[in-house]
XYZ file of C-alpha atoms in Angstrom:
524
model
C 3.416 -4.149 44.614
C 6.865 -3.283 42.865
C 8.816 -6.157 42.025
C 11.780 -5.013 43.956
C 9.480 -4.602 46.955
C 7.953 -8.281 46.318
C 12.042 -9.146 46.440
C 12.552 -7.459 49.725
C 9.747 -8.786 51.315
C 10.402 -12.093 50.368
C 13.784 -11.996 52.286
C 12.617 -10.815 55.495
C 14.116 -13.096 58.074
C 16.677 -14.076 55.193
C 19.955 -16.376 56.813
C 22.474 -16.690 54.271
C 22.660 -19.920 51.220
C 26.038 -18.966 51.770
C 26.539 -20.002 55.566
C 25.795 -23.288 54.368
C 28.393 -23.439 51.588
C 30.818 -26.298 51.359
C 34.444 -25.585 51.591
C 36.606 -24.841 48.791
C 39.362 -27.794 48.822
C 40.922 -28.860 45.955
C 43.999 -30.879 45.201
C 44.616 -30.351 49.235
C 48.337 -29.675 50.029
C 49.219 -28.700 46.545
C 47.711 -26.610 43.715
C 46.540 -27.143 40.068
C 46.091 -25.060 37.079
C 43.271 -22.932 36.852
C 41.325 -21.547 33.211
C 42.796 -18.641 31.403
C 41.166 -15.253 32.883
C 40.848 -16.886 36.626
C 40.562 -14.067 39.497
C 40.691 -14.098 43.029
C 38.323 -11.578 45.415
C 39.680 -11.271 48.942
C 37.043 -9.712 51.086
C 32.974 -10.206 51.443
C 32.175 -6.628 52.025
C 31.267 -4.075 50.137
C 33.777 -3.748 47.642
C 34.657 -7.656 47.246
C 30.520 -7.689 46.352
C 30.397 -4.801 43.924
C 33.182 -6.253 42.068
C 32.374 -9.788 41.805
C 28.748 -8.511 41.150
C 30.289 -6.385 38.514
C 32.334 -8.658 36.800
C 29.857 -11.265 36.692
C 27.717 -8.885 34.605
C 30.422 -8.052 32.288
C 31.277 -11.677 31.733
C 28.024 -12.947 31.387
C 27.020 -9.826 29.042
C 30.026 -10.736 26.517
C 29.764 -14.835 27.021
C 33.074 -14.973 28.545
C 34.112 -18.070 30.830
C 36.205 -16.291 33.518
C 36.777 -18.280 36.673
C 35.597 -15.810 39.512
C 35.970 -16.930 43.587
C 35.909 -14.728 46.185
C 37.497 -15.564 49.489
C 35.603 -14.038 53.067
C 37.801 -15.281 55.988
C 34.568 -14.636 58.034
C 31.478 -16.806 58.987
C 29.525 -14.647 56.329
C 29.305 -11.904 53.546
C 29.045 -7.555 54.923
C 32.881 -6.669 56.074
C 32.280 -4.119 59.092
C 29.197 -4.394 58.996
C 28.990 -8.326 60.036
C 29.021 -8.181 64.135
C 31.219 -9.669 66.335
C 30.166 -10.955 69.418
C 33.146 -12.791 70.976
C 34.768 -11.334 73.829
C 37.881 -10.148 72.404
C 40.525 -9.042 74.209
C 44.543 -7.500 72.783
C 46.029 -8.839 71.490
C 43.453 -10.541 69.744
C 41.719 -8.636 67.176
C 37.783 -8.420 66.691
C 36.759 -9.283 63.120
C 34.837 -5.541 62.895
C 34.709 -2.436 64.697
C 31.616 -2.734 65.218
C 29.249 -2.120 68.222
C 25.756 -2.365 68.655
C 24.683 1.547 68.652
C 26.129 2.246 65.108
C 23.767 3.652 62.858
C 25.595 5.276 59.391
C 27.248 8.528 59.364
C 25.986 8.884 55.546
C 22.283 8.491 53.723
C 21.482 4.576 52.938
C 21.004 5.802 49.014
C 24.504 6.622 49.040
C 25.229 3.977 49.812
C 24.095 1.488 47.808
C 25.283 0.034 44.456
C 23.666 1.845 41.625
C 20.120 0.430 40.540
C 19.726 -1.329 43.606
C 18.126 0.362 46.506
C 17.131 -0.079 50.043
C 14.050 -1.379 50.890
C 10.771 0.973 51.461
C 10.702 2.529 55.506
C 14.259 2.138 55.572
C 15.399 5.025 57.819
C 17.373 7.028 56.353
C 20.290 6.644 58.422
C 19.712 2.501 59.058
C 20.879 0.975 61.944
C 24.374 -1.554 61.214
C 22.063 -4.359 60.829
C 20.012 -2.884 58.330
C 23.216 -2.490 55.690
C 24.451 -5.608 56.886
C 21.129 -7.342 55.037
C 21.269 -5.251 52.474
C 24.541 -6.644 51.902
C 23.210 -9.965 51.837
C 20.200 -8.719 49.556
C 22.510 -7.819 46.789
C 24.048 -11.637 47.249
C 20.731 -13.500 46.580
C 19.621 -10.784 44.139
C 22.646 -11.315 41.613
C 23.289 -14.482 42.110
C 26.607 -14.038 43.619
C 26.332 -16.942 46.530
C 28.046 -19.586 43.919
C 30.880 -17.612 43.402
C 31.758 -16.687 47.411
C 33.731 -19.206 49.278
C 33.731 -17.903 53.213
C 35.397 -18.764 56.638
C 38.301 -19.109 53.778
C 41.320 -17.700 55.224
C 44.061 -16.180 52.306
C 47.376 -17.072 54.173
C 49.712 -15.257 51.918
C 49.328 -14.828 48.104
C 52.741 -14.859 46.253
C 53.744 -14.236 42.267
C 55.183 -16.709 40.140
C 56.356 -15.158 37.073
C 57.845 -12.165 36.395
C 57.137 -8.869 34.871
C 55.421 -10.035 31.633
C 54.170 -13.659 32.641
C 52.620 -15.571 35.413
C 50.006 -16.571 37.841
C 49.559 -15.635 41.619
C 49.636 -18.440 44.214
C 47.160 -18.616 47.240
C 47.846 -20.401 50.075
C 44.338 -20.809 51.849
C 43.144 -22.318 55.195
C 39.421 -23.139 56.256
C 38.493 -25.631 58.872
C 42.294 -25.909 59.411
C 43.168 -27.234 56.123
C 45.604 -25.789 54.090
C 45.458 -25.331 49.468
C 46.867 -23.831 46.957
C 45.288 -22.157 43.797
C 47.022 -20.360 40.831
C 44.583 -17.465 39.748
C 45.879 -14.772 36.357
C 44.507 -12.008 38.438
C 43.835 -10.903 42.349
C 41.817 -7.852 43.649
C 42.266 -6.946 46.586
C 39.178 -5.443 48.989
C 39.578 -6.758 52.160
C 38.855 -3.633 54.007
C 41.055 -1.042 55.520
C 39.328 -1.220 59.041
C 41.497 -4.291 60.683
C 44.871 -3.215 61.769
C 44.662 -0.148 64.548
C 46.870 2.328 64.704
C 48.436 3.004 67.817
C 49.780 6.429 68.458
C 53.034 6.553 70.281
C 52.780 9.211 73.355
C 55.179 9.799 75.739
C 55.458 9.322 79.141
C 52.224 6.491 78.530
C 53.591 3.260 80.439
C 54.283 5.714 83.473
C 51.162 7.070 83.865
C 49.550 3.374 83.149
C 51.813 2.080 85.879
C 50.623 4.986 88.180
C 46.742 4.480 88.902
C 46.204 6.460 92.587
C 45.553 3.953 95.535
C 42.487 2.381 95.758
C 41.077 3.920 92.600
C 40.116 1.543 89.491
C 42.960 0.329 86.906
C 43.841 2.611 84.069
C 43.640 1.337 80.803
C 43.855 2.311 77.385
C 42.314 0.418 74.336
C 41.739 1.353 70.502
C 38.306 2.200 69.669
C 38.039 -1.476 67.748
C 37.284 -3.185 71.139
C 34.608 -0.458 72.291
C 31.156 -2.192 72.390
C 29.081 -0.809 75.585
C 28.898 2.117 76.727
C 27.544 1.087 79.986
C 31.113 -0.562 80.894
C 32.033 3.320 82.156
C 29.700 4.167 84.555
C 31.070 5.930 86.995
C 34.153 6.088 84.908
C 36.340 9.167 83.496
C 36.477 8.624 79.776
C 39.197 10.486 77.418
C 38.542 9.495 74.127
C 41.210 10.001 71.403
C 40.615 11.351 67.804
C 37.453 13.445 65.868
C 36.835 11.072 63.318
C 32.924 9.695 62.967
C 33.708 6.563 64.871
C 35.546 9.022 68.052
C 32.600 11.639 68.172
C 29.451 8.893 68.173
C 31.451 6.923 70.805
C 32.445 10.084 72.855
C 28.308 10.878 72.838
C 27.647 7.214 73.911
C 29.970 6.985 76.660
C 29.058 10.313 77.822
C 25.357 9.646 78.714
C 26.974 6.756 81.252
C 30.082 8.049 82.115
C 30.852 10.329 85.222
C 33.517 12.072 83.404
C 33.603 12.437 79.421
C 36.572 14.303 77.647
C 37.273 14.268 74.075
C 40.637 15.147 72.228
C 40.773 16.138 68.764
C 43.015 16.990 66.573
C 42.416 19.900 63.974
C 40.884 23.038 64.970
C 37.602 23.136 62.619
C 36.740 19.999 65.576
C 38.032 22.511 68.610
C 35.917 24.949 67.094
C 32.752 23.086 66.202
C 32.413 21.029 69.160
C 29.396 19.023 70.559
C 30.783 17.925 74.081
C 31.853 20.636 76.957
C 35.078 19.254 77.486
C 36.428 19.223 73.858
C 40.784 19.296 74.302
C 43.455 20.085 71.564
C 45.788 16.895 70.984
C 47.461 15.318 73.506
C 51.395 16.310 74.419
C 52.399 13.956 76.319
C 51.748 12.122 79.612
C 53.241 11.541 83.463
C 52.636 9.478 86.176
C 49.595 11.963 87.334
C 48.647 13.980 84.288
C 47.433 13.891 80.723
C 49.112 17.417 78.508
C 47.524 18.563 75.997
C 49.260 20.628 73.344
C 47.851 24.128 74.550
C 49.499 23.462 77.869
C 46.579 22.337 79.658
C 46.231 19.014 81.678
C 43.412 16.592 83.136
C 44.192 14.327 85.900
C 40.810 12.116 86.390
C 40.382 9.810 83.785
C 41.188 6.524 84.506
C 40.014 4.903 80.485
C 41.719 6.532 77.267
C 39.525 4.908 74.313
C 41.357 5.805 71.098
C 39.639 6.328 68.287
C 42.555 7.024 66.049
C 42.228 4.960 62.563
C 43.663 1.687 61.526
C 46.579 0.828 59.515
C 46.758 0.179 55.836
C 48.031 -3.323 55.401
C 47.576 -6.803 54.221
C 49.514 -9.324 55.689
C 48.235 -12.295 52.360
C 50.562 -9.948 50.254
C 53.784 -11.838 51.062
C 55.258 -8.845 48.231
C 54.405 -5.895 50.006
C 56.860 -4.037 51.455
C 56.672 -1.480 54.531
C 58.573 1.781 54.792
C 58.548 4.533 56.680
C 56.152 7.537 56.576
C 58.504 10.473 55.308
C 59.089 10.588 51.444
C 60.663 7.671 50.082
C 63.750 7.522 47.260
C 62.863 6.110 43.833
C 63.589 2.900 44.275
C 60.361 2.229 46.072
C 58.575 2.915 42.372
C 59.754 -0.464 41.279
C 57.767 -2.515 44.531
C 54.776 -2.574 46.217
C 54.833 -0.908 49.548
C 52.860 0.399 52.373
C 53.758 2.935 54.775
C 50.859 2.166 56.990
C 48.879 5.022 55.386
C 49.565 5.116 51.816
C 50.210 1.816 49.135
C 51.915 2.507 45.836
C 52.701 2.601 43.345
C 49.172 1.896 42.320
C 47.703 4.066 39.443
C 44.498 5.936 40.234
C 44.551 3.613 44.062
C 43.922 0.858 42.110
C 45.990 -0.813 39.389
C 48.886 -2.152 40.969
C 52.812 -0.671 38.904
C 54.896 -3.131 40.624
C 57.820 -4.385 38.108
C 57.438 -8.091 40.147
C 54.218 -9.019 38.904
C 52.991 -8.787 35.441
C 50.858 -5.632 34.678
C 46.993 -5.815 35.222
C 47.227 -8.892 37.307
C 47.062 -6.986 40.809
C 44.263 -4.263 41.887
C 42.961 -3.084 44.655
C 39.506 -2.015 45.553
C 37.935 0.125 48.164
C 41.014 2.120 49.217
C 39.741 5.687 48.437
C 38.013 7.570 51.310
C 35.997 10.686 51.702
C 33.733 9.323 48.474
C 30.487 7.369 48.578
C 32.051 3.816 48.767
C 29.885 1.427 47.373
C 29.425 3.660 43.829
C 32.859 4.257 43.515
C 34.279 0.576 44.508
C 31.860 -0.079 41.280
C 33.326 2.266 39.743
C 36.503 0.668 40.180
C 35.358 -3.007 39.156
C 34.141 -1.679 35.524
C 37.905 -0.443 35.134
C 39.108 -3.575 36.334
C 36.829 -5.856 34.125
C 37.664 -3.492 30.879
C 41.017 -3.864 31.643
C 41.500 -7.448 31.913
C 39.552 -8.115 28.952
C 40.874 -5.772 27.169
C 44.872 -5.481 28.206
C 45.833 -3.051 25.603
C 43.746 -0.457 27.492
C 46.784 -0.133 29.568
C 49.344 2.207 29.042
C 52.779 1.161 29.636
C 54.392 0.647 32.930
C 56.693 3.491 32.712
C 53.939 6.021 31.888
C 51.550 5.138 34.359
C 54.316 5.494 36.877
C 55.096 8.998 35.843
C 52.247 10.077 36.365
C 51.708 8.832 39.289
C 54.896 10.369 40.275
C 53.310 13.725 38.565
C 50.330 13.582 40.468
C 52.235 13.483 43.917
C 53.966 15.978 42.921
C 51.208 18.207 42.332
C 49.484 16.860 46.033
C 52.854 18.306 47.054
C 52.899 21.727 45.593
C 49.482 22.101 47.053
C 50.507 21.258 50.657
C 49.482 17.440 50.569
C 51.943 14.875 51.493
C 50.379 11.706 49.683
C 52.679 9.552 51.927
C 50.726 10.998 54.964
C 47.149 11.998 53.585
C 47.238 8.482 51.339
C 44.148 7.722 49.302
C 41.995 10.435 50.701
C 39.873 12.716 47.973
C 41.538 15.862 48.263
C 41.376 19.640 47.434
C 37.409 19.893 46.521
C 34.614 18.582 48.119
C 33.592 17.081 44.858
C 37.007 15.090 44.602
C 35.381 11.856 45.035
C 33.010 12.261 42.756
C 35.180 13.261 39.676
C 37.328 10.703 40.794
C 34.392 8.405 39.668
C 33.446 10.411 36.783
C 37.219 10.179 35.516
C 37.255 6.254 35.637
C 34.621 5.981 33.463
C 35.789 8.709 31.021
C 38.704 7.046 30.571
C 37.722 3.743 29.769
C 35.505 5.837 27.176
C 38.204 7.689 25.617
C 39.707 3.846 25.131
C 36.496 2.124 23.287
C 34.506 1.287 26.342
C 30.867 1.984 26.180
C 27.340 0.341 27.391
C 28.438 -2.976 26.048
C 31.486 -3.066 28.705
C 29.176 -1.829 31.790
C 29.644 2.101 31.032
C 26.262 3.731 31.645
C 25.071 6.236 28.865
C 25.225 9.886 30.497
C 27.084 10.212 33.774
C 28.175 7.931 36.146
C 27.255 10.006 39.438
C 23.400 10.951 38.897
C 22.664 14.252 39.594
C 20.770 13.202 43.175
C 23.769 11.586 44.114
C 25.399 15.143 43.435
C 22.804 16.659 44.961
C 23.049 14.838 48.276
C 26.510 14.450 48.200
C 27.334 18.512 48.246
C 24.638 18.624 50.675
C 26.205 16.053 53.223
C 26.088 18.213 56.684
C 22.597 19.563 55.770
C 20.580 16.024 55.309
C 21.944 14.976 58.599
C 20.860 18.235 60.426
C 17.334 18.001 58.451
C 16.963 14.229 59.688
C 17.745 14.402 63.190
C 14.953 17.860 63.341
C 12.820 14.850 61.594
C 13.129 12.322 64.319
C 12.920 14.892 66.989
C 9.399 15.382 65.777
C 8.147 11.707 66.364
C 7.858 8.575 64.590
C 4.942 9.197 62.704
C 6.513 11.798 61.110
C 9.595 9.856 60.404
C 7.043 7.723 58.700
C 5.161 10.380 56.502
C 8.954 10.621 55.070
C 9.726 6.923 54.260
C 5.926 5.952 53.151
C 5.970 4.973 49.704
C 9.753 5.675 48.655
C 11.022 2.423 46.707
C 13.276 3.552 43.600
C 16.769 5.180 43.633
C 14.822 8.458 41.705
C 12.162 8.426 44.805
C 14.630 8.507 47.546
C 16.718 11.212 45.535
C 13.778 13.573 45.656
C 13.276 12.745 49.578
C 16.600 14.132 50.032
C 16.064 17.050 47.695
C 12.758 17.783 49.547
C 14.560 17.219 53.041
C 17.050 19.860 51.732
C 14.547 22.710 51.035
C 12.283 21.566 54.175
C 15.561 22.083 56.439
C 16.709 25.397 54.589
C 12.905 26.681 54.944
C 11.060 24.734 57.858
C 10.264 28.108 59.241
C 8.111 28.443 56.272
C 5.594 26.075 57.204
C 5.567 24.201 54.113
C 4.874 20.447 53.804
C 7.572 18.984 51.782
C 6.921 15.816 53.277
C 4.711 14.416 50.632
């Protein structure tokens, strides 16, 4: 048996070491000083893991004595993917999205931080509580439980110094007691699923205020609330937005509801849709009516789920401005600010340009989307442990914010608004993976190598590629896979432990789907 099998195995039924943890009180109601190189983590998901995990390595490969916590506000480590089972109501917030149907959108190997698989049999498109574990396997596997300090609440995290010198103060809170810690450095990866985003539509408190006699309440809640789909039977569903999260939901509620529409907004969704009653955006609403954009109307839903994102904030940075959505003057280079959908100045979404707070002593992980998280929040972490042990990677302030300021610019001239498209991978479908590639070349062209983390060849291997361009196709391949039975589900998954194994399943699942008429076995 492999060893990383043996390691698997041995972890079935595996509850946290870290549940069990003692708090993290020190010098209670004031604050002390900390070693030189001392970093903060907020967040126990994904990319709070692959960065402690990542700068542990580094440390540990170069003997360095950096103080390392990170801080989960939750009962455990996996972000989203840790359930919530209180009955939460608004305003209250749920601490995930999640709900107990969710299976991934995207293949488990892409997952997963690089070198470290999921187990054998894993479908291929797990279940929540399968990457959930996982998350927990990469905890006891690296050693990271020492270092993770959860049901720790950052209140607000605040800069004394100024532009060349200081430390960042944390107030924190867990089992309603309140510190303070002084930490050189703070990365931020706390998610960017916890604040929803309401859309504003007209004519919405009328037609809430106007359910017909004797007919059940309207209501309208954001998708973050949804858990079962069995609450609307006999119901009329609209649900708002053709994101992954609005489509599975729409398909869940549909096979209880009596009525299912879905409202989406660009027209490749119109075009390609998978439910009958598919609408354009919606116009506005009156005390009978919902109106779309194309003039047309429904009047018998009585539930309007929306599904329409979160907003991009962190309430611990006590620095962090907000400001509106349309383009902003210059004098927003010189601060930290959030517009709900974009943060900057940050160079390449994650080194923080701020002139109140000395630079390399703010990041931020896990903002990018449209990219294979877990990879590139690693990514990430290697040019965030280069650059605070090596500061003179850095270019100067004033030329990392030009061209930052360049490369809106040229988002501009090609019809992107970075204010409203914010930290997505744009213009290729590749974008996220040069992204990647371009972290580590850069560190390169500045010295780093194998000794700093930097893997020989390419970051992205070329099954990653592989699967990557092929996103749309290994989903329609699976589901024709599970349509034909479990056992063959199984003749897939038997025997597939490393990352190079489960790259050629998805090569082989490519060529099966684009020649299954063929009648070859690609299987084994």
């Amino acid at each position: 048996m492999a060893p990383i099998v043996r390691f698997f195995s041995a972890l079935l039924g595996f509850t946290s070491a870290i549940e069990q943890q003692a708090p993290l009180i020190t010098n209670q109601g004031g604050s002390f000083q900390v070693p030189r190189k001392s970093i903060a983590i907020i967040g126990g998901g994904t990319g709070g893991l692959a960065t402690l995990k990542t700068l542990l390595e580094f440390t540990q490969s170069k003997g360095m004595a950096w103080d390392i916590d990170l801080f989960e506000q939750r009962h455990d480590v996996g972000g989203i993917w840790l359930p919530d089972s209180t009955e939460i109501t608004p305003p209250s917030l749920p601490g995930t999205p999640l709900y107990p149907r969710l299976r991934t959108n995207t293949p488990h190997p892409l997952m997963t931080i690089h070198g470290f698989p999921f187990p054998e049999r894993t479908n291929l498109y797990p279940s929540h509580d399968r990457v959930l574990q996982y998350h927990k396997f990469i905890v006891n596997q690296y050693g990271l439980a020492q270092h993770i300090h959860v049901n720790h609440t950052v209140i607000s995290s605040s800069w004394l110094g100024n532009s060349m010198e200081g430390q960042w103060n944390l107030t924190l809170n867990t089992q309603n007691k309140t510190f303070t810690r002084l930490y050189d450095h703070l990365v931020v990866a706390a998610g960017r699923n916890h604040f929803p985003h309401i859309p504003e539509f007209q004519g919405l408190d009328k037609w809430l205020e106007h359910s017909p006699p004797n007919e059940r309440k309207r209501e309208v809640l954001h998708s973050i609330y949804y858990r079962n789909p069995r609450k609307y039977r006999h119901r009329s569903v609209l649900v708002v937005g053709g994101g992954a999260s609005g489509k599975d939901i729409a398909m869940q509620i549909g096979e209880h509801a009596k009525e299912i529409f879905h409202s989406v907004r660009s027209s490749d969704d119109l075009f390609n849709a998978t439910l009958p009653n598919t609408k354009p955006e919606i116009s506005h609403l009156n005390s009978t009516s919902i109106i779309f954009v194309d003039g047309s109307s429904i009047t018998t839903p009585d539930s309007i789920i929306l599904a329409t994102g979160y907003e991009l904030r962190y309430p611990f940075l006590s620095s962090m401005l907000t400001r509106p959505i349309h383009r902003q003057p210059s004098s927003y280079n010189s601060e930290l600010s959030t517009n709900m959908r974009y943060i900057r100045p940050l160079h390449e979404h994650i080194l923080s340009l701020s002139s109140k707070h000395r630079l390399g002593s703010l990041y931020f992980v896990g903002l990018p989307t449209r990219l294979s998280s877990a990879g590139s929040d690693a990514a990430q972490a290697l040019f965030i442990a280069n650059t605070i042990a090596n500061p003179a990677m850095l270019p100067s302030r004033d030329s990392l914010l030009a061209a930052l300021i360049e490369h809106e610019a040229s988002l501009l001239a090609d019809g992107f608004d970075p204010e409203v498209v914010g930290h997505t991978m744009l213009r290729t479908d590749t974008a996220g993976q040069k992204y990647q590639e371009q972290l580590i070349e850069w560190l390169r062209e500045r010295g780093a190598s194998t000794r700093d983390g930097l893997p020989e060849g390419k970051y992205i291997p070329g099954w990653r590629r592989l699967a990557a361009d092929n996103f749309m196709t290994l989903r329609k391949a699976w589901r024709k896979v599970e349509s034909l039975g479990e056992q063959e589900v199984r003749s897939w998954l038997e025997g597939i432990q490393t990352e190079d194994e489960w790259g050629d399943l998805m090569s082989r699942l490519i060529a099966w789907n684009d020649c299954n008429h063929c009648g070859i076995d690609t299987a084994q």
